Amino acid sequence: MEILAFGVQADEKPLIEKAFEKAFEGQHDVRCLGVFLTEDTAPIAAGYEIISTSVNASLDHKVLQTLAAGGTQMIAQRSTGFNNIDLEVAERLGITVARVSYYSPYSVAEFAWTLAMAVNRRIVRASNRTRDFDFRLDGLMGRDLRGRTVGVLGTGKIGEAFTRIAHGFGMNLLGWDVAENPACVDLGMKYVEKERLFAEADLISLHVPLLPATHHLIDATALRAMKDDVILVNSSRGGLVDTEALVTELRTGRFTGVGLDVYEAEAGLFFLDKSLEAVEDDTLARLVTFPNVVVTSHQAYYTVDAVGQIIDTTVQNVLDYTAGRRSENVLVPRPSP
């Protein structure tokens, strides 16, 4: 059997091929494609019982119906998030769906801090200047984080890792989540209502999943409640932030900095080279023009450690499927015979 993997980055391909070769010893091969799974590319999967997808794949009812008609019976998504998959339709069509429920939380937490420090200390602007041999310091002044307050929305594994780094900086810790994390409490975190967190935090970082209840968690009201000089970082899911509302606030000159590794309309943009095309997304085009905003293309997870864990778990999900086993990674179980 040959397994088809969509949306494979160049750095990932040799890792995926090596992992599948080692696990299956030639019994099953993997074919890696750089294109992402969409309504237009779904017909490529015809004849493949198992496919693997990336976080920006589109797995709505139309795509799932095309996959099912082509014989696909199992989807192994190479990510933790699964808001891009219509699970009800997959179950109705008898398609098994599995994800990667865990990988290195440090990859994302460390990158969130990279964004925070980049906007705080004006790293991008400074780097661009020195490339032109402009060594002035005008406009590059940042601020110490020690003694200031960080607000962490979502204190699971990634939020906890982010909090540990904040504790190392000597910051005051505020948290918001549906349940308290004892490890964060031990570090001195005080759990508060999100409204208080918005009002008091000097740095806010998002680490909650994208669910109907968290869609546009950071809306116009939340943004207006924040300090004028706050630093806002989102390395979780783009849909957590109402981007148009954010642009509106940025236009008034608010916020010390905003670091975004995700964007709510990133599908069809991120992971692709659009440098020679006209930008059709006016909101994103406006967003990247602000000098206090840094946007990266969903790369927080992209370390050799995290990607290796993602691939290993994906291989294990395929092994479990072929052996008829069910693990905690399964979102839609294999239909009963």
Coordinates of C-alpha atoms in Angstrom, one line a residue:
M1 CA 0.0 0.0 0.0
E2 CA 1.2 3.5 -0.8
I3 CA 0.3 6.4 1.5
L4 CA -0.2 9.9 0.1
A5 CA 1.0 12.9 2.2
F6 CA -0.2 16.4 1.2
G7 CA 1.4 19.7 2.1
V8 CA 4.9 18.3 2.8
Q9 CA 7.6 21.0 3.3
A10 CA 11.0 20.4 1.7
D11 CA 12.6 20.0 5.2
E12 CA 10.0 17.5 6.2
K13 CA 10.2 15.2 3.2
P14 CA 13.4 13.3 4.0
L15 CA 12.2 12.9 7.6
I16 CA 8.8 11.5 6.6
E17 CA 10.3 9.1 4.0
K18 CA 12.9 7.9 6.5
A19 CA 10.3 7.4 9.3
F20 CA 7.9 5.4 7.1
E21 CA 10.7 3.3 5.6
K22 CA 11.9 2.4 9.1
A23 CA 8.4 1.6 10.4
F24 CA 7.0 -0.4 7.5
E25 CA 10.2 -1.9 6.1
G26 CA 9.0 -1.7 2.6
Q27 CA 5.5 -3.0 3.2
H28 CA 4.0 0.5 2.8
D29 CA 5.5 3.4 0.9
V30 CA 4.8 7.1 1.2
R31 CA 4.4 9.6 -1.6
C32 CA 5.0 13.2 -0.5
L33 CA 3.4 16.1 -2.3
G34 CA 4.1 19.8 -1.8
V35 CA 0.6 20.8 -2.7
F36 CA -2.0 21.2 0.0
L37 CA -5.3 19.3 0.2
T38 CA -8.1 21.4 -1.2
E39 CA -11.2 20.9 -3.3
D40 CA -9.1 21.2 -6.4
T41 CA -6.4 18.8 -5.3
A42 CA -8.6 16.2 -3.6
P43 CA -9.0 14.1 -6.8
I44 CA -5.2 13.3 -6.6
A45 CA -6.0 11.1 -3.6
A46 CA -8.1 8.7 -5.7
G47 CA -7.0 5.1 -5.0
Y48 CA -5.2 5.9 -1.8
E49 CA -6.7 4.3 1.3
I50 CA -4.6 6.4 3.6
I51 CA -3.7 10.0 3.3
S52 CA -1.8 12.4 5.5
T53 CA -2.6 16.1 5.7
S54 CA -1.1 19.3 7.2
V55 CA -2.8 21.9 9.4
N56 CA -3.8 24.1 6.5
A57 CA -5.6 21.4 4.5
S58 CA -9.2 22.0 3.7
L59 CA -11.3 19.0 4.8
D60 CA -14.8 20.3 4.5
H61 CA -17.8 18.2 3.3
K62 CA -16.9 18.6 -0.4
V63 CA -13.3 17.5 0.0
L64 CA -14.3 14.6 2.3
Q65 CA -16.9 13.4 -0.2
T66 CA -14.3 13.5 -3.0
L67 CA -11.9 11.5 -0.8
A68 CA -14.5 8.9 0.2
A69 CA -15.5 8.5 -3.5
G70 CA -11.9 7.9 -4.4
G71 CA -11.5 5.2 -1.8
T72 CA -9.8 7.0 1.1
Q73 CA -10.6 5.4 4.4
M74 CA -8.1 7.1 6.8
I75 CA -6.8 10.6 7.3
A76 CA -3.7 11.1 9.5
Q77 CA -3.4 14.8 10.2
R78 CA 0.1 16.0 11.0
S79 CA -1.0 18.6 13.6
T80 CA -2.7 18.9 17.0
G81 CA -5.4 21.3 15.8
F82 CA -8.3 19.8 13.8
N83 CA -10.7 22.7 13.3
N84 CA -10.1 22.3 9.5
I85 CA -11.8 18.9 9.5
D86 CA -15.6 18.4 9.4
L87 CA -15.6 15.4 11.8
E88 CA -19.3 14.8 11.5
V89 CA -19.1 14.4 7.8
A90 CA -16.0 12.2 8.1
E91 CA -17.8 9.9 10.5
R92 CA -20.9 9.7 8.3
L93 CA -18.6 8.7 5.3
G94 CA -16.8 6.1 7.4
I95 CA -13.4 7.9 7.2
T96 CA -11.1 7.3 10.2
V97 CA -9.4 10.5 11.4
A98 CA -6.4 10.8 13.7
R99 CA -4.3 13.7 14.7
V100 CA -1.1 14.3 16.7
S101 CA -2.3 15.0 20.2
Y102 CA 1.1 16.0 21.6
Y103 CA 4.4 17.3 20.5
S104 CA 7.1 19.4 22.0
P105 CA 5.4 22.4 23.7
Y106 CA 8.7 24.2 23.9
S107 CA 8.9 24.8 20.2
V108 CA 5.7 27.0 20.2
A109 CA 6.4 28.5 23.6
E110 CA 9.9 29.5 22.7
F111 CA 8.8 31.0 19.4
A112 CA 6.0 33.0 21.1
W113 CA 8.8 34.5 23.3
T114 CA 10.8 35.1 20.1
L115 CA 8.0 37.2 18.7
A116 CA 7.5 39.0 22.0
M117 CA 11.1 40.0 22.2
A118 CA 11.3 40.8 18.5
V119 CA 8.6 43.4 18.8
N120 CA 9.7 44.7 22.2
R121 CA 13.3 45.3 21.2
R122 CA 12.5 46.3 17.5
I123 CA 14.7 43.5 16.1
V124 CA 13.3 43.5 12.6
R125 CA 13.6 47.3 12.2
A126 CA 17.1 47.2 13.7
S127 CA 18.2 44.4 11.4
N128 CA 16.8 46.1 8.3
R129 CA 18.6 49.3 9.2
T130 CA 22.0 47.8 9.8
R131 CA 21.8 46.0 6.4
D132 CA 21.7 49.6 5.0
F133 CA 24.6 50.6 7.3
D134 CA 22.2 52.8 9.3
F135 CA 23.3 52.4 12.9
R136 CA 21.1 54.9 14.6
L137 CA 19.1 53.9 17.7
D138 CA 16.2 56.3 17.1
G139 CA 12.9 54.4 17.5
L140 CA 14.5 51.2 18.8
M141 CA 13.9 51.7 22.5
G142 CA 12.3 48.7 24.2
R143 CA 11.6 48.0 27.8
D144 CA 12.6 45.6 30.6
L145 CA 10.1 42.8 31.1
R146 CA 11.3 42.0 34.7
G147 CA 8.6 43.2 37.1
R148 CA 6.0 43.7 34.5
T149 CA 2.9 41.5 34.1
V150 CA 2.3 38.8 31.6
G151 CA -1.2 37.4 30.8
V152 CA -1.4 33.9 29.5
L153 CA -4.7 32.8 28.0
G154 CA -4.6 29.0 27.9
T155 CA -2.3 27.2 30.4
G156 CA -2.0 23.7 29.0
K157 CA 1.3 22.2 28.0
I158 CA 2.4 25.1 25.7
G159 CA 1.0 27.8 28.0
E160 CA 2.8 26.2 31.0
A161 CA 6.1 26.2 29.0
F162 CA 5.5 29.9 28.1
T163 CA 4.8 30.7 31.8
R164 CA 8.0 29.0 32.9
I165 CA 10.0 31.3 30.6
A166 CA 8.0 34.3 31.9
H167 CA 8.9 33.2 35.5
G168 CA 12.5 33.2 34.5
F169 CA 12.2 36.8 33.3
G170 CA 10.9 37.7 36.7
M171 CA 7.4 38.7 35.6
N172 CA 4.1 38.8 37.5
L173 CA 1.9 36.0 36.2
L174 CA -1.8 36.2 35.3
G175 CA -3.6 33.3 33.8
W176 CA -7.0 32.5 32.3
D177 CA -8.3 29.0 31.5
V178 CA -11.3 26.7 32.1
A179 CA -9.2 24.9 34.7
E180 CA -6.1 26.0 36.7
N181 CA -2.8 24.3 36.0
P182 CA -1.2 23.4 39.4
A183 CA 2.3 23.8 37.9
C184 CA 1.5 27.4 36.9
V185 CA 0.1 28.1 40.3
D186 CA 3.3 26.8 41.9
L187 CA 5.2 29.3 39.8
G188 CA 3.1 32.1 41.3
M189 CA 0.4 32.5 38.6
K190 CA -2.9 34.1 39.7
Y191 CA -5.9 33.0 37.7
V192 CA -8.3 35.9 37.0
E193 CA -11.2 36.7 34.7
K194 CA -10.0 37.5 31.2
E195 CA -11.3 41.1 31.5
R196 CA -8.9 41.7 34.4
L197 CA -6.1 40.0 32.5
F198 CA -6.7 42.3 29.5
A199 CA -6.7 45.4 31.7
E200 CA -3.5 44.6 33.7
A201 CA -1.2 42.6 31.5
D202 CA 1.8 44.3 29.8
L203 CA 2.3 41.2 27.6
I204 CA -0.5 38.9 26.5
S205 CA 0.1 35.5 24.8
L206 CA -2.6 33.2 23.4
H207 CA -2.4 29.5 23.9
V208 CA -6.0 28.3 23.7
P209 CA -7.4 26.0 21.0
L210 CA -9.7 27.4 18.3
L211 CA -13.3 26.3 19.2
P212 CA -16.6 28.0 18.6
A213 CA -16.4 29.4 22.2
T214 CA -12.9 30.9 21.5
H215 CA -13.4 32.2 18.0
H216 CA -12.5 35.9 18.1
L217 CA -11.7 35.7 21.8
I218 CA -9.7 38.8 21.1
D219 CA -12.4 41.0 19.6
A220 CA -12.9 44.7 19.5
T221 CA -14.0 44.9 23.1
A222 CA -11.1 42.8 24.3
L223 CA -8.6 44.9 22.4
R224 CA -10.0 48.2 23.7
A225 CA -9.7 46.8 27.3
M226 CA -6.0 46.3 26.9
K227 CA -3.3 48.8 27.8
D228 CA -2.3 51.2 25.0
D229 CA 1.3 49.9 25.3
V230 CA 0.6 46.2 25.5
I231 CA 2.4 43.5 23.6
L232 CA 0.1 40.9 22.0
V233 CA 1.3 37.6 20.7
N234 CA -0.6 34.8 19.0
S235 CA 1.1 31.6 18.1
S236 CA -2.0 29.4 18.5
R237 CA -4.7 29.8 15.9
G238 CA -5.5 32.8 13.7
G239 CA -9.2 32.7 14.4
L240 CA -8.7 33.6 18.0
V241 CA -8.1 37.3 16.9
D242 CA -10.5 39.5 15.1
T243 CA -7.9 40.8 12.7
E244 CA -10.0 43.7 11.3
A245 CA -10.6 44.9 14.8
L246 CA -6.9 44.6 15.5
V247 CA -6.0 46.7 12.4
T248 CA -8.5 49.3 13.6
E249 CA -6.7 49.6 16.9
L250 CA -3.3 49.6 15.4
R251 CA -4.3 52.5 13.1
T252 CA -4.9 54.6 16.2
G253 CA -1.2 54.1 17.3
R254 CA -1.9 51.7 20.1
F255 CA 0.2 48.7 21.2
T256 CA 4.0 48.5 21.7
G257 CA 4.0 45.5 19.4
V258 CA 2.0 42.6 18.0
G259 CA 3.6 39.3 17.0
L260 CA 1.5 36.9 14.9
D261 CA 2.5 33.5 13.8
V262 CA -1.0 32.7 12.7
Y263 CA -3.7 34.5 10.7
E264 CA -7.4 33.7 10.5
A265 CA -7.4 33.7 6.7
E266 CA -4.0 32.0 6.3
A267 CA -5.3 29.0 4.3
G268 CA -4.1 29.3 0.7
L269 CA -1.4 31.8 1.8
F270 CA 0.8 30.5 4.5
F271 CA 3.5 27.9 3.4
L272 CA 3.3 29.2 -0.1
D273 CA 5.3 31.7 -2.2
K274 CA 3.0 34.6 -3.1
S275 CA 5.8 37.1 -3.6
L276 CA 5.1 37.6 -7.3
E277 CA 1.4 37.8 -7.0
A278 CA -1.0 40.7 -6.3
V279 CA -2.1 40.7 -2.6
E280 CA -5.9 40.2 -2.6
D281 CA -6.2 40.1 1.2
D282 CA -6.5 43.8 2.1
T283 CA -6.6 43.1 5.8
L284 CA -3.3 41.2 5.8
A285 CA -1.7 43.7 3.4
R286 CA -2.6 46.5 5.9
L287 CA -1.5 44.5 8.9
V288 CA 2.1 43.9 7.7
T289 CA 2.6 47.6 7.0
F290 CA 2.6 48.5 10.7
P291 CA 6.2 49.0 12.0
N292 CA 5.3 47.5 15.3
V293 CA 3.8 44.3 13.9
V294 CA 5.7 41.1 13.0
V295 CA 3.9 38.4 11.1
T296 CA 5.4 34.9 10.5
S297 CA 3.9 32.0 8.5
H298 CA 2.8 29.5 11.1
Q299 CA 6.3 28.3 11.9
A300 CA 6.2 28.2 15.7
Y301 CA 6.1 24.4 15.7
Y302 CA 8.8 24.1 13.1
T303 CA 11.8 22.6 14.9
V304 CA 13.5 19.3 14.2
D305 CA 12.4 18.1 17.6
A306 CA 8.7 18.9 17.2
V307 CA 8.4 17.9 13.5
G308 CA 10.2 14.6 14.4
Q309 CA 7.6 13.9 17.1
I310 CA 4.8 14.8 14.7
I311 CA 6.0 12.5 12.1
D312 CA 6.6 9.6 14.6
T313 CA 3.1 10.0 15.9
T314 CA 1.7 10.1 12.4
V315 CA 3.5 6.9 11.6
Q316 CA 2.1 5.3 14.8
N317 CA -1.4 6.4 13.9
V318 CA -1.1 4.7 10.5
L319 CA 0.3 1.6 12.3
D320 CA -2.6 1.6 14.7
Y321 CA -5.1 2.0 11.9
T322 CA -3.7 -0.9 9.9
A323 CA -3.6 -3.1 13.0
G324 CA -7.2 -2.1 14.0
R325 CA -6.1 -0.4 17.2
R326 CA -7.5 2.8 18.6
S327 CA -5.4 5.4 20.5
E328 CA -6.0 8.8 22.1
N329 CA -5.1 10.4 18.8
V330 CA -8.2 9.1 17.1
L331 CA -10.9 11.7 16.4
V332 CA -13.1 9.6 14.3
P333 CA -12.8 5.8 15.0
R334 CA -12.6 3.1 12.3
P335 CA -16.1 1.9 11.5
S336 CA -17.0 -1.5 13.0
P337 CA -17.0 -4.4 10.5

